[in-house]
Amino acid sequence: MGYGTGVLRAYYAYYALRGLTVGIAGTASLFIARRANVHQNLLVAARGLGLILGPLVTSRAIGRTVWCGESQLGVATALLLKGFFALAIPNAGSPVVLYPAFFMIGLAMSVLDTMSLFLVTSVVKGSGGAMLSLYDVCYGIGGMVAPFITVAMPDSCWYVLAAFDILIAVNLVWRRFARGKPRDWKTKLRRVGSSGPSGSYPMCSAVVPARILRAGIAFTFVSQIASTSVSAWGFTFASQHLGLPDTIAALIPSTFYFASTIARFAITGASMRFIPSAIIWISLLFFVSGAFMFHTLAGTISATSHELETYMLLVGVALMGVGVCPHHSFMLVAMAQHGDLHPREHGWYTAGTSLGATSGMVLPSLVSLPNVEVASAIALALILNSRIRDFPWRDQFKLES
């Protein structure tokens, strides 16, 4: 499974690469649309469709792959598929090539995401929130530098992505055939979560209740709309609607990722003391504040505005980045405290996440980005408040054994 395979360590590199992929695809899709005379919305929607369908179609296959102890080959296959289609994008000038390439990249990413969540929540259990936070740190670093890489080399950036995909895949394949399948991983997995000196969480015997799963999926769906809208359309919004130079416009998604990355270091430490739902509640306060601040300033800023207004706009973006950073991983851990999450539940959760990300890629082309952020902030507060008994904030401290 994850023991002795190097897969969980390889995911640190993958999540940095995922941040690069999302940032580059969001920024470069504007350049590709101009060069190939295709619709940017359809490029974004094609990748989003792959992200949605991937976990729904492959969740059973992912479960079999992991439980057979072949997670290395599963991850390597998805990485090679992603790298192959990334190589096809720079020289493609036809929608017949571009749309399927973006779709397959999204499909491969969804398989990797679902497998990582299943491995972490199954193998790491109680400290899964901390590990997922560290993965998210790597993701944020990749997303932070992606806009600048894209502006500097809009075509060559795809070759960089493909090279890293292939390198990680080759490393995993080498480990699998050089060292063989890991031994006794099923026995070790059964011991995870048993009460003992480590103080880890006890394993749950029941599947997570349907009401918890629905609330968690709805929450992560809206959260992904909010975060993906900024990462995919922040550059375009600042460049075309606010009239800011490209170098300044690139600061919008970069600031968002930078703030969320820094915040995750603090959240990783806080996860050892606070329950996951309390962290989600606190982070929501940051996001609501940042969303309303961003909405207010975006309506007054222009290319001739004073620098102070631009700085304050970036402060609002930073608050939003701090606010959304723990939502995806800690909502998953909060749900897992109510029951076991099997590959099917992980598939639905990842599909909801991907549907939200896809909506975030498309919505800002129809609705103003600041309006999307404010509406998302209100929706998140309503969803969490409706299930406050299942995701409490009052009993925020973990009980000592």
mmCIF file of N, CA and C in Angstrom, residues 126-127 193-202 398-401:
data_model
loop_
_atom_site.group_PDB
_atom_site.id
_atom_site.type_symbol
_atom_site.label_atom_id
_atom_site.label_comp_id
_atom_site.label_asym_id
_atom_site.label_seq_id
_atom_site.Cartn_x
_atom_site.Cartn_y
_atom_site.Cartn_z
ATOM 1 N N GLY A 126 -4.934 9.187 12.092
ATOM 2 C CA GLY A 126 -5.110 10.346 12.951
ATOM 3 C C GLY A 126 -4.319 11.561 12.546
ATOM 4 N N SER A 127 -3.105 11.379 12.023
ATOM 5 C CA SER A 127 -2.281 12.520 11.623
ATOM 6 C C SER A 127 -2.439 12.835 10.143
ATOM 7 N N GLY A 193 -4.256 2.934 13.917
ATOM 8 C CA GLY A 193 -5.454 3.421 14.561
ATOM 9 C C GLY A 193 -5.837 2.658 15.809
ATOM 10 N N SER A 194 -5.196 1.515 16.075
ATOM 11 C CA SER A 194 -5.524 0.804 17.305
ATOM 12 C C SER A 194 -5.019 1.604 18.487
ATOM 13 N N SER A 195 -5.803 1.624 19.531
ATOM 14 C CA SER A 195 -5.396 2.423 20.682
ATOM 15 C C SER A 195 -4.150 1.834 21.293
ATOM 16 N N GLY A 196 -3.216 2.682 21.558
ATOM 17 C CA GLY A 196 -1.965 2.204 22.103
ATOM 18 C C GLY A 196 -1.108 3.357 22.543
ATOM 19 N N PRO A 197 0.178 3.135 22.778
ATOM 20 C CA PRO A 197 1.059 4.179 23.269
ATOM 21 C C PRO A 197 1.167 5.359 22.337
ATOM 22 N N SER A 198 0.945 5.126 21.039
ATOM 23 C CA SER A 198 1.100 6.236 20.106
ATOM 24 C C SER A 198 0.003 7.260 20.259
ATOM 25 N N GLY A 199 -1.128 6.870 20.868
ATOM 26 C CA GLY A 199 -2.210 7.819 21.066
ATOM 27 C C GLY A 199 -2.946 8.137 19.789
ATOM 28 N N SER A 200 -2.897 7.258 18.793
ATOM 29 C CA SER A 200 -3.567 7.526 17.527
ATOM 30 C C SER A 200 -5.065 7.290 17.666
ATOM 31 N N TYR A 201 -5.809 7.716 16.661
ATOM 32 C CA TYR A 201 -7.250 7.564 16.691
ATOM 33 C C TYR A 201 -7.646 6.097 16.541
ATOM 34 N N PRO A 202 -8.732 5.677 17.155
ATOM 35 C CA PRO A 202 -9.208 4.315 16.950
ATOM 36 C C PRO A 202 -9.829 4.180 15.570
ATOM 37 N N LYS A 398 -8.532 19.023 21.437
ATOM 38 C CA LYS A 398 -8.495 17.564 21.457
ATOM 39 C C LYS A 398 -8.395 17.054 22.887
ATOM 40 N N LEU A 399 -9.132 15.994 23.172
ATOM 41 C CA LEU A 399 -9.091 15.415 24.498
ATOM 42 C C LEU A 399 -7.808 14.631 24.695
ATOM 43 N N GLU A 400 -7.214 14.771 25.861
ATOM 44 C CA GLU A 400 -6.005 14.012 26.192
ATOM 45 C C GLU A 400 -6.391 12.606 26.621
ATOM 46 N N SER A 401 -5.685 11.610 26.131
ATOM 47 C CA SER A 401 -5.981 10.226 26.512
ATOM 48 C C SER A 401 -5.478 9.978 27.918
#
